[in-house]
Amino acid sequence: MPDSTISSPSPAPRPRRGRIVGRALTCTVFALAGLLFYVSAQTAHGTDLRTDNSLLKLSDVIQQRSTQNQQLSEQVSEDRDRADRLARQQGQSPGDAAKLAELQRAAGLDALRGPGLTVTLDDAPPDATARIPGVPEPDVNDLVIHQQDIQAVVNALWRGGAEGIQVMDQRLISTSAVRCVGNTLLLQGRVYSPPYVIRAVGKSEALRSAVDADPTIRNYLGYVAAYGLGWKVQESGELTLPGYTGSADLRSASAP
């Protein structure tokens, strides 16, 4: 008679653990790749992240603003001259006129003439190497003028009794600030490249002594000797500094 015994079905084969782990890792990699593409797209906003286009655009904006600020400074100078002419036409007492002239001179609004000193700083050649045995080879920061270098010269000239100081083609006043971005100078809304020329009217010997005694300048002269940074000091029997032509408004101030 036929065997009526019902055999139990064979158990289904178990999937191999290695295959499950491999599939899980594959899914994870694809998920992370998708997340990376999404984040890159959101960050770039449709632009190429590996180009310098954004930096070039920023440079263009800075140059454009510098040109606009120069034009505005010229307009402010013309308006100030017009206001002075109107004031003279309306008449002033001799005492008021003398007081106004003194205030304008002290504020740096009038041209200044007299003996003085001219200091020029410049970047070293980009391929400069160490000139002194035992000195390490320079990196890019060793070969360019920094903000503290210009500030050191300006501060030393003030300490030496300068009656007025001009940086590049601009007269400094009490609210002037020297700022450097990369290897460019930002001064009162305008952009300059080296060489940087600083002129001061005052007693030449006192100005020179103050420059020679400044410790930051002495450190800079070490880099001049080691890597060829530019440095020139020239005494003049007579210099002419222009009057300040920009806005003299103080927008904010804080106590030290």
PDB file of C-alpha atoms in Angstrom:
ATOM      1  CA  MET A   1       0.000   0.000   0.000  1.00  0.00           C
ATOM      2  CA  PRO A   2       1.212   3.449  -0.692  1.00  0.00           C
ATOM      3  CA  ASP A   3       3.055   5.128   2.027  1.00  0.00           C
ATOM      4  CA  SER A   4       0.647   7.615   3.598  1.00  0.00           C
ATOM      5  CA  THR A   5       3.355   9.319   5.608  1.00  0.00           C
ATOM      6  CA  ILE A   6       3.483  13.020   4.794  1.00  0.00           C
ATOM      7  CA  SER A   7       7.023  14.230   4.809  1.00  0.00           C
ATOM      8  CA  SER A   8       7.649  17.696   6.194  1.00  0.00           C
ATOM      9  CA  PRO A   9       8.908  20.265   3.693  1.00  0.00           C
ATOM     10  CA  SER A  10      12.595  20.980   3.661  1.00  0.00           C
ATOM     11  CA  PRO A  11      13.479  24.217   5.429  1.00  0.00           C
ATOM     12  CA  ALA A  12      14.154  27.164   3.119  1.00  0.00           C
ATOM     13  CA  PRO A  13      17.821  27.951   2.733  1.00  0.00           C
ATOM     14  CA  ARG A  14      19.013  30.857   4.850  1.00  0.00           C
ATOM     15  CA  PRO A  15      20.485  33.834   3.022  1.00  0.00           C
ATOM     16  CA  ARG A  16      24.176  34.246   3.560  1.00  0.00           C
ATOM     17  CA  ARG A  17      25.129  36.920   6.057  1.00  0.00           C
ATOM     18  CA  GLY A  18      27.849  38.305   3.805  1.00  0.00           C
ATOM     19  CA  ARG A  19      25.336  38.958   1.012  1.00  0.00           C
ATOM     20  CA  ILE A  20      23.036  40.930   3.340  1.00  0.00           C
ATOM     21  CA  VAL A  21      25.907  43.021   4.663  1.00  0.00           C
ATOM     22  CA  GLY A  22      27.128  43.757   1.138  1.00  0.00           C
ATOM     23  CA  ARG A  23      23.694  44.946   0.030  1.00  0.00           C
ATOM     24  CA  ALA A  24      23.352  47.117   3.123  1.00  0.00           C
ATOM     25  CA  LEU A  25      26.711  48.746   2.511  1.00  0.00           C
ATOM     26  CA  THR A  26      25.817  49.377  -1.128  1.00  0.00           C
ATOM     27  CA  CYS A  27      22.582  51.102  -0.120  1.00  0.00           C
ATOM     28  CA  THR A  28      24.435  53.165   2.462  1.00  0.00           C
ATOM     29  CA  VAL A  29      27.024  54.326  -0.100  1.00  0.00           C
ATOM     30  CA  PHE A  30      24.335  55.376  -2.559  1.00  0.00           C
ATOM     31  CA  ALA A  31      22.456  57.203   0.195  1.00  0.00           C
ATOM     32  CA  LEU A  32      25.564  59.111   1.270  1.00  0.00           C
ATOM     33  CA  ALA A  33      26.397  59.969  -2.334  1.00  0.00           C
ATOM     34  CA  GLY A  34      22.911  61.339  -2.849  1.00  0.00           C
ATOM     35  CA  LEU A  35      23.204  63.412   0.334  1.00  0.00           C
ATOM     36  CA  LEU A  36      26.576  64.777  -0.813  1.00  0.00           C
ATOM     37  CA  PHE A  37      25.192  65.843  -4.188  1.00  0.00           C
ATOM     38  CA  TYR A  38      22.244  67.517  -2.484  1.00  0.00           C
ATOM     39  CA  VAL A  39      24.410  69.467  -0.040  1.00  0.00           C
ATOM     40  CA  SER A  40      26.784  70.542  -2.822  1.00  0.00           C
ATOM     41  CA  ALA A  41      23.882  71.735  -4.939  1.00  0.00           C
ATOM     42  CA  GLN A  42      22.417  73.718  -2.053  1.00  0.00           C
ATOM     43  CA  THR A  43      25.810  75.254  -1.207  1.00  0.00           C
ATOM     44  CA  ALA A  44      26.761  76.145  -4.766  1.00  0.00           C
ATOM     45  CA  HIS A  45      23.325  77.484  -5.742  1.00  0.00           C
ATOM     46  CA  GLY A  46      23.990  76.470  -9.300  1.00  0.00           C
ATOM     47  CA  THR A  47      27.627  77.660  -9.459  1.00  0.00           C
ATOM     48  CA  ASP A  48      30.865  75.744  -9.852  1.00  0.00           C
ATOM     49  CA  LEU A  49      32.491  75.332  -6.453  1.00  0.00           C
ATOM     50  CA  ARG A  50      35.930  74.586  -7.917  1.00  0.00           C
ATOM     51  CA  THR A  51      36.374  77.904  -9.714  1.00  0.00           C
ATOM     52  CA  ASP A  52      37.568  81.288  -8.411  1.00  0.00           C
ATOM     53  CA  ASN A  53      34.708  83.162 -10.054  1.00  0.00           C
ATOM     54  CA  SER A  54      33.315  84.319  -6.711  1.00  0.00           C
ATOM     55  CA  LEU A  55      36.713  85.732  -5.704  1.00  0.00           C
ATOM     56  CA  LEU A  56      37.050  87.471  -9.043  1.00  0.00           C
ATOM     57  CA  LYS A  57      33.606  88.982  -8.628  1.00  0.00           C
ATOM     58  CA  LEU A  58      34.538  90.213  -5.144  1.00  0.00           C
ATOM     59  CA  SER A  59      37.698  91.813  -6.520  1.00  0.00           C
ATOM     60  CA  ASP A  60      35.648  93.544  -9.212  1.00  0.00           C
ATOM     61  CA  VAL A  61      33.219  94.857  -6.589  1.00  0.00           C
ATOM     62  CA  ILE A  62      36.061  96.226  -4.444  1.00  0.00           C
ATOM     63  CA  GLN A  63      37.620  97.971  -7.429  1.00  0.00           C
ATOM     64  CA  GLN A  64      34.250  99.406  -8.462  1.00  0.00           C
ATOM     65  CA  ARG A  65      33.588 100.713  -4.947  1.00  0.00           C
ATOM     66  CA  SER A  66      37.083 102.211  -4.849  1.00  0.00           C
ATOM     67  CA  THR A  67      36.423 104.157  -8.045  1.00  0.00           C
ATOM     68  CA  GLN A  68      33.056 105.338  -6.751  1.00  0.00           C
ATOM     69  CA  ASN A  69      34.587 106.458  -3.451  1.00  0.00           C
ATOM     70  CA  GLN A  70      37.234 108.437  -5.310  1.00  0.00           C
ATOM     71  CA  GLN A  71      34.550 110.196  -7.324  1.00  0.00           C
ATOM     72  CA  LEU A  72      32.556 110.932  -4.170  1.00  0.00           C
ATOM     73  CA  SER A  73      35.663 112.310  -2.449  1.00  0.00           C
ATOM     74  CA  GLU A  74      36.213 114.688  -5.332  1.00  0.00           C
ATOM     75  CA  GLN A  75      32.580 115.796  -5.094  1.00  0.00           C
ATOM     76  CA  VAL A  76      32.912 116.361  -1.326  1.00  0.00           C
ATOM     77  CA  SER A  77      36.017 118.483  -1.939  1.00  0.00           C
ATOM     78  CA  GLU A  78      34.169 120.621  -4.485  1.00  0.00           C
ATOM     79  CA  ASP A  79      31.214 121.059  -2.123  1.00  0.00           C
ATOM     80  CA  ARG A  80      33.543 122.061   0.727  1.00  0.00           C
ATOM     81  CA  ASP A  81      35.255 124.666  -1.465  1.00  0.00           C
ATOM     82  CA  ARG A  82      31.859 126.025  -2.494  1.00  0.00           C
ATOM     83  CA  ALA A  83      30.773 126.268   1.143  1.00  0.00           C
ATOM     84  CA  ASP A  84      33.991 128.125   2.033  1.00  0.00           C
ATOM     85  CA  ARG A  85      33.417 130.637  -0.760  1.00  0.00           C
ATOM     86  CA  LEU A  86      29.852 131.259   0.404  1.00  0.00           C
ATOM     87  CA  ALA A  87      31.046 131.751   3.971  1.00  0.00           C
ATOM     88  CA  ARG A  88      33.619 134.327   2.838  1.00  0.00           C
ATOM     89  CA  GLN A  89      31.013 136.123   0.748  1.00  0.00           C
ATOM     90  CA  GLN A  90      28.690 136.438   3.749  1.00  0.00           C
ATOM     91  CA  GLY A  91      31.522 137.939   5.740  1.00  0.00           C
ATOM     92  CA  GLN A  92      33.346 136.739   8.827  1.00  0.00           C
ATOM     93  CA  SER A  93      35.055 138.543  11.638  1.00  0.00           C
ATOM     94  CA  PRO A  94      38.876 138.319  11.579  1.00  0.00           C
ATOM     95  CA  GLY A  95      38.773 136.270  14.770  1.00  0.00           C
ATOM     96  CA  ASP A  96      36.315 133.750  13.358  1.00  0.00           C
ATOM     97  CA  ALA A  97      38.275 133.439  10.119  1.00  0.00           C
ATOM     98  CA  ALA A  98      41.524 132.786  12.005  1.00  0.00           C
ATOM     99  CA  LYS A  99      39.855 130.223  14.270  1.00  0.00           C
ATOM    100  CA  LEU A 100      38.327 128.435  11.288  1.00  0.00           C
ATOM    101  CA  ALA A 101      41.688 128.355   9.496  1.00  0.00           C
ATOM    102  CA  GLU A 102      43.376 126.883  12.576  1.00  0.00           C
ATOM    103  CA  LEU A 103      40.708 124.203  12.937  1.00  0.00           C
ATOM    104  CA  GLN A 104      40.982 123.260   9.280  1.00  0.00           C
ATOM    105  CA  ARG A 105      44.767 123.001   9.540  1.00  0.00           C
ATOM    106  CA  ALA A 106      44.599 120.866  12.686  1.00  0.00           C
ATOM    107  CA  ALA A 107      41.970 118.599  11.093  1.00  0.00           C
ATOM    108  CA  GLY A 108      44.102 118.066   7.996  1.00  0.00           C
ATOM    109  CA  LEU A 109      41.639 119.748   5.650  1.00  0.00           C
ATOM    110  CA  ASP A 110      44.189 122.219   4.258  1.00  0.00           C
ATOM    111  CA  ALA A 111      47.312 121.516   2.252  1.00  0.00           C
ATOM    112  CA  LEU A 112      50.522 121.389   4.294  1.00  0.00           C
ATOM    113  CA  ARG A 113      54.032 122.363   3.192  1.00  0.00           C
ATOM    114  CA  GLY A 114      57.368 121.948   4.891  1.00  0.00           C
ATOM    115  CA  PRO A 115      60.411 119.723   5.324  1.00  0.00           C
ATOM    116  CA  GLY A 116      59.791 116.059   5.926  1.00  0.00           C
ATOM    117  CA  LEU A 117      60.398 112.412   5.249  1.00  0.00           C
ATOM    118  CA  THR A 118      59.243 109.949   2.587  1.00  0.00           C
ATOM    119  CA  VAL A 119      59.177 106.221   3.383  1.00  0.00           C
ATOM    120  CA  THR A 120      58.520 103.610   0.689  1.00  0.00           C
ATOM    121  CA  LEU A 121      57.699  99.949   1.370  1.00  0.00           C
ATOM    122  CA  ASP A 122      57.406  97.289  -1.315  1.00  0.00           C
ATOM    123  CA  ASP A 123      56.881  93.541  -1.703  1.00  0.00           C
ATOM    124  CA  ALA A 124      59.860  91.319  -2.364  1.00  0.00           C
ATOM    125  CA  PRO A 125      60.134  89.563  -5.750  1.00  0.00           C
ATOM    126  CA  PRO A 126      57.815  86.531  -5.803  1.00  0.00           C
ATOM    127  CA  ASP A 127      60.763  84.217  -6.499  1.00  0.00           C
ATOM    128  CA  ALA A 128      62.936  85.666  -3.724  1.00  0.00           C
ATOM    129  CA  THR A 129      65.126  83.300  -1.722  1.00  0.00           C
ATOM    130  CA  ALA A 130      66.990  83.667   1.553  1.00  0.00           C
ATOM    131  CA  ARG A 131      69.912  86.094   1.243  1.00  0.00           C
ATOM    132  CA  ILE A 132      71.521  85.286   4.582  1.00  0.00           C
ATOM    133  CA  PRO A 133      73.071  81.877   5.380  1.00  0.00           C
ATOM    134  CA  GLY A 134      71.109  79.978   7.993  1.00  0.00           C
ATOM    135  CA  VAL A 135      67.855  81.864   7.377  1.00  0.00           C
ATOM    136  CA  PRO A 136      64.953  79.582   6.329  1.00  0.00           C
ATOM    137  CA  GLU A 137      63.549  79.909   2.844  1.00  0.00           C
ATOM    138  CA  PRO A 138      60.582  82.326   2.771  1.00  0.00           C
ATOM    139  CA  ASP A 139      56.928  81.535   2.366  1.00  0.00           C
ATOM    140  CA  VAL A 140      54.462  83.884   0.709  1.00  0.00           C
ATOM    141  CA  ASN A 141      53.768  85.804   3.937  1.00  0.00           C
ATOM    142  CA  ASP A 142      57.453  86.686   4.272  1.00  0.00           C
ATOM    143  CA  LEU A 143      57.511  88.417   0.894  1.00  0.00           C
ATOM    144  CA  VAL A 144      54.602  90.876   1.150  1.00  0.00           C
ATOM    145  CA  ILE A 145      53.880  94.085   3.057  1.00  0.00           C
ATOM    146  CA  HIS A 146      51.502  93.594   5.967  1.00  0.00           C
ATOM    147  CA  GLN A 147      49.143  95.964   7.718  1.00  0.00           C
ATOM    148  CA  GLN A 148      51.361  96.185  10.792  1.00  0.00           C
ATOM    149  CA  ASP A 149      54.313  97.294   8.650  1.00  0.00           C
ATOM    150  CA  ILE A 150      52.440 100.336   7.317  1.00  0.00           C
ATOM    151  CA  GLN A 151      50.917 101.084  10.707  1.00  0.00           C
ATOM    152  CA  ALA A 152      54.351 100.946  12.345  1.00  0.00           C
ATOM    153  CA  VAL A 153      55.717 103.594   9.971  1.00  0.00           C
ATOM    154  CA  VAL A 154      52.676 105.852  10.400  1.00  0.00           C
ATOM    155  CA  ASN A 155      52.753 105.571  14.213  1.00  0.00           C
ATOM    156  CA  ALA A 156      56.507 106.224  14.331  1.00  0.00           C
ATOM    157  CA  LEU A 157      56.099 109.362  12.222  1.00  0.00           C
ATOM    158  CA  TRP A 158      53.363 110.657  14.535  1.00  0.00           C
ATOM    159  CA  ARG A 159      55.602 109.987  17.535  1.00  0.00           C
ATOM    160  CA  GLY A 160      58.399 111.851  15.772  1.00  0.00           C
ATOM    161  CA  GLY A 161      56.287 115.003  15.699  1.00  0.00           C
ATOM    162  CA  ALA A 162      54.782 114.850  12.212  1.00  0.00           C
ATOM    163  CA  GLU A 163      52.486 117.791  11.493  1.00  0.00           C
ATOM    164  CA  GLY A 164      50.693 115.792   8.799  1.00  0.00           C
ATOM    165  CA  ILE A 165      50.968 112.422   7.052  1.00  0.00           C
ATOM    166  CA  GLN A 166      49.966 111.280   3.585  1.00  0.00           C
ATOM    167  CA  VAL A 167      49.646 107.594   2.575  1.00  0.00           C
ATOM    168  CA  MET A 168      49.675 107.103  -1.177  1.00  0.00           C
ATOM    169  CA  ASP A 169      47.599 110.052  -2.474  1.00  0.00           C
ATOM    170  CA  GLN A 170      45.441 110.542   0.628  1.00  0.00           C
ATOM    171  CA  ARG A 171      45.946 112.731   3.685  1.00  0.00           C
ATOM    172  CA  LEU A 172      45.391 111.003   7.014  1.00  0.00           C
ATOM    173  CA  ILE A 173      43.054 112.487   9.611  1.00  0.00           C
ATOM    174  CA  SER A 174      42.048 111.412  13.118  1.00  0.00           C
ATOM    175  CA  THR A 175      39.482 108.878  11.831  1.00  0.00           C
ATOM    176  CA  SER A 176      41.729 107.322   9.167  1.00  0.00           C
ATOM    177  CA  ALA A 177      42.383 103.582   9.448  1.00  0.00           C
ATOM    178  CA  VAL A 178      44.969 101.522   7.581  1.00  0.00           C
ATOM    179  CA  ARG A 179      43.650  98.096   6.552  1.00  0.00           C
ATOM    180  CA  CYS A 180      45.216  95.409   4.371  1.00  0.00           C
ATOM    181  CA  VAL A 181      43.392  92.603   2.565  1.00  0.00           C
ATOM    182  CA  GLY A 182      45.805  90.144   1.032  1.00  0.00           C
ATOM    183  CA  ASN A 183      48.512  92.234  -0.621  1.00  0.00           C
ATOM    184  CA  THR A 184      46.305  95.303  -1.147  1.00  0.00           C
ATOM    185  CA  LEU A 185      45.781  98.350   1.035  1.00  0.00           C
ATOM    186  CA  LEU A 186      42.302  99.627   1.882  1.00  0.00           C
ATOM    187  CA  LEU A 187      42.398 103.277   2.911  1.00  0.00           C
ATOM    188  CA  GLN A 188      39.332 105.458   3.343  1.00  0.00           C
ATOM    189  CA  GLY A 189      37.279 103.446   0.865  1.00  0.00           C
ATOM    190  CA  ARG A 190      39.927 103.099  -1.834  1.00  0.00           C
ATOM    191  CA  VAL A 191      42.241 100.243  -2.852  1.00  0.00           C
ATOM    192  CA  TYR A 192      45.999 100.473  -3.430  1.00  0.00           C
ATOM    193  CA  SER A 193      48.767  98.079  -4.443  1.00  0.00           C
ATOM    194  CA  PRO A 194      52.460  98.221  -3.510  1.00  0.00           C
ATOM    195  CA  PRO A 195      54.799 100.014  -3.473  1.00  0.00           C
ATOM    196  CA  TYR A 196      53.304 101.979  -0.567  1.00  0.00           C
ATOM    197  CA  VAL A 197      54.535 105.584  -0.224  1.00  0.00           C
ATOM    198  CA  ILE A 198      54.172 107.406   3.109  1.00  0.00           C
ATOM    199  CA  ARG A 199      55.050 111.118   3.385  1.00  0.00           C
ATOM    200  CA  ALA A 200      55.247 113.184   6.559  1.00  0.00           C
ATOM    201  CA  VAL A 201      55.868 116.885   7.116  1.00  0.00           C
ATOM    202  CA  GLY A 202      57.906 117.743  10.197  1.00  0.00           C
ATOM    203  CA  LYS A 203      61.465 117.975  11.446  1.00  0.00           C
ATOM    204  CA  SER A 204      63.324 115.458   9.319  1.00  0.00           C
ATOM    205  CA  GLU A 205      65.860 114.442  11.970  1.00  0.00           C
ATOM    206  CA  ALA A 206      63.199 113.807  14.597  1.00  0.00           C
ATOM    207  CA  LEU A 207      61.080 111.819  12.135  1.00  0.00           C
ATOM    208  CA  ARG A 208      64.067 109.729  11.076  1.00  0.00           C
ATOM    209  CA  SER A 209      65.049 109.025  14.670  1.00  0.00           C
ATOM    210  CA  ALA A 210      61.534 107.870  15.515  1.00  0.00           C
ATOM    211  CA  VAL A 211      61.479 105.527  12.517  1.00  0.00           C
ATOM    212  CA  ASP A 212      64.902 104.077  13.337  1.00  0.00           C
ATOM    213  CA  ALA A 213      63.917 103.458  16.976  1.00  0.00           C
ATOM    214  CA  ASP A 214      60.634 101.632  16.309  1.00  0.00           C
ATOM    215  CA  PRO A 215      60.907  97.892  17.220  1.00  0.00           C
ATOM    216  CA  THR A 216      58.338  96.766  14.636  1.00  0.00           C
ATOM    217  CA  ILE A 217      60.237  98.576  11.906  1.00  0.00           C
ATOM    218  CA  ARG A 218      63.486  96.996  13.101  1.00  0.00           C
ATOM    219  CA  ASN A 219      61.863  93.585  12.749  1.00  0.00           C
ATOM    220  CA  TYR A 220      60.688  94.537   9.245  1.00  0.00           C
ATOM    221  CA  LEU A 221      64.249  95.558   8.334  1.00  0.00           C
ATOM    222  CA  GLY A 222      65.332  92.041   9.256  1.00  0.00           C
ATOM    223  CA  TYR A 223      63.045  90.737   6.504  1.00  0.00           C
ATOM    224  CA  VAL A 224      64.417  93.403   4.162  1.00  0.00           C
ATOM    225  CA  ALA A 225      67.909  92.017   4.682  1.00  0.00           C
ATOM    226  CA  ALA A 226      66.833  88.362   4.593  1.00  0.00           C
ATOM    227  CA  TYR A 227      64.390  88.319   1.668  1.00  0.00           C
ATOM    228  CA  GLY A 228      64.633  91.619  -0.207  1.00  0.00           C
ATOM    229  CA  LEU A 229      61.503  93.463   0.888  1.00  0.00           C
ATOM    230  CA  GLY A 230      61.519  97.060  -0.338  1.00  0.00           C
ATOM    231  CA  TRP A 231      62.566  99.852   2.035  1.00  0.00           C
ATOM    232  CA  LYS A 232      63.587 103.419   1.197  1.00  0.00           C
ATOM    233  CA  VAL A 233      63.767 106.527   3.392  1.00  0.00           C
ATOM    234  CA  GLN A 234      64.334 109.938   1.831  1.00  0.00           C
ATOM    235  CA  GLU A 235      64.596 113.334   3.530  1.00  0.00           C
ATOM    236  CA  SER A 236      63.198 116.360   1.697  1.00  0.00           C
ATOM    237  CA  GLY A 237      63.695 120.070   2.217  1.00  0.00           C
ATOM    238  CA  GLU A 238      60.069 120.690   1.300  1.00  0.00           C
ATOM    239  CA  LEU A 239      57.079 118.407   0.862  1.00  0.00           C
ATOM    240  CA  THR A 240      53.509 119.322  -0.025  1.00  0.00           C
ATOM    241  CA  LEU A 241      50.705 117.234   1.436  1.00  0.00           C
ATOM    242  CA  PRO A 242      47.199 117.680   0.032  1.00  0.00           C
ATOM    243  CA  GLY A 243      44.287 118.490   2.280  1.00  0.00           C
ATOM    244  CA  TYR A 244      41.882 115.717   3.189  1.00  0.00           C
ATOM    245  CA  THR A 245      38.959 115.642   0.752  1.00  0.00           C
ATOM    246  CA  GLY A 246      36.763 112.828   2.068  1.00  0.00           C
ATOM    247  CA  SER A 247      33.935 112.800   4.566  1.00  0.00           C
ATOM    248  CA  ALA A 248      34.875 113.823   8.108  1.00  0.00           C
ATOM    249  CA  ASP A 249      31.717 112.428   9.746  1.00  0.00           C
ATOM    250  CA  LEU A 250      32.282 110.129  12.730  1.00  0.00           C
ATOM    251  CA  ARG A 251      29.729 107.338  12.461  1.00  0.00           C
ATOM    252  CA  SER A 252      30.512 105.381  15.608  1.00  0.00           C
ATOM    253  CA  ALA A 253      32.915 105.339  18.511  1.00  0.00           C
ATOM    254  CA  SER A 254      33.414 103.360  21.681  1.00  0.00           C
ATOM    255  CA  ALA A 255      35.324 103.965  24.875  1.00  0.00           C
ATOM    256  CA  PRO A 256      38.506 101.910  25.333  1.00  0.00           C
TER     257      PRO A 256
END
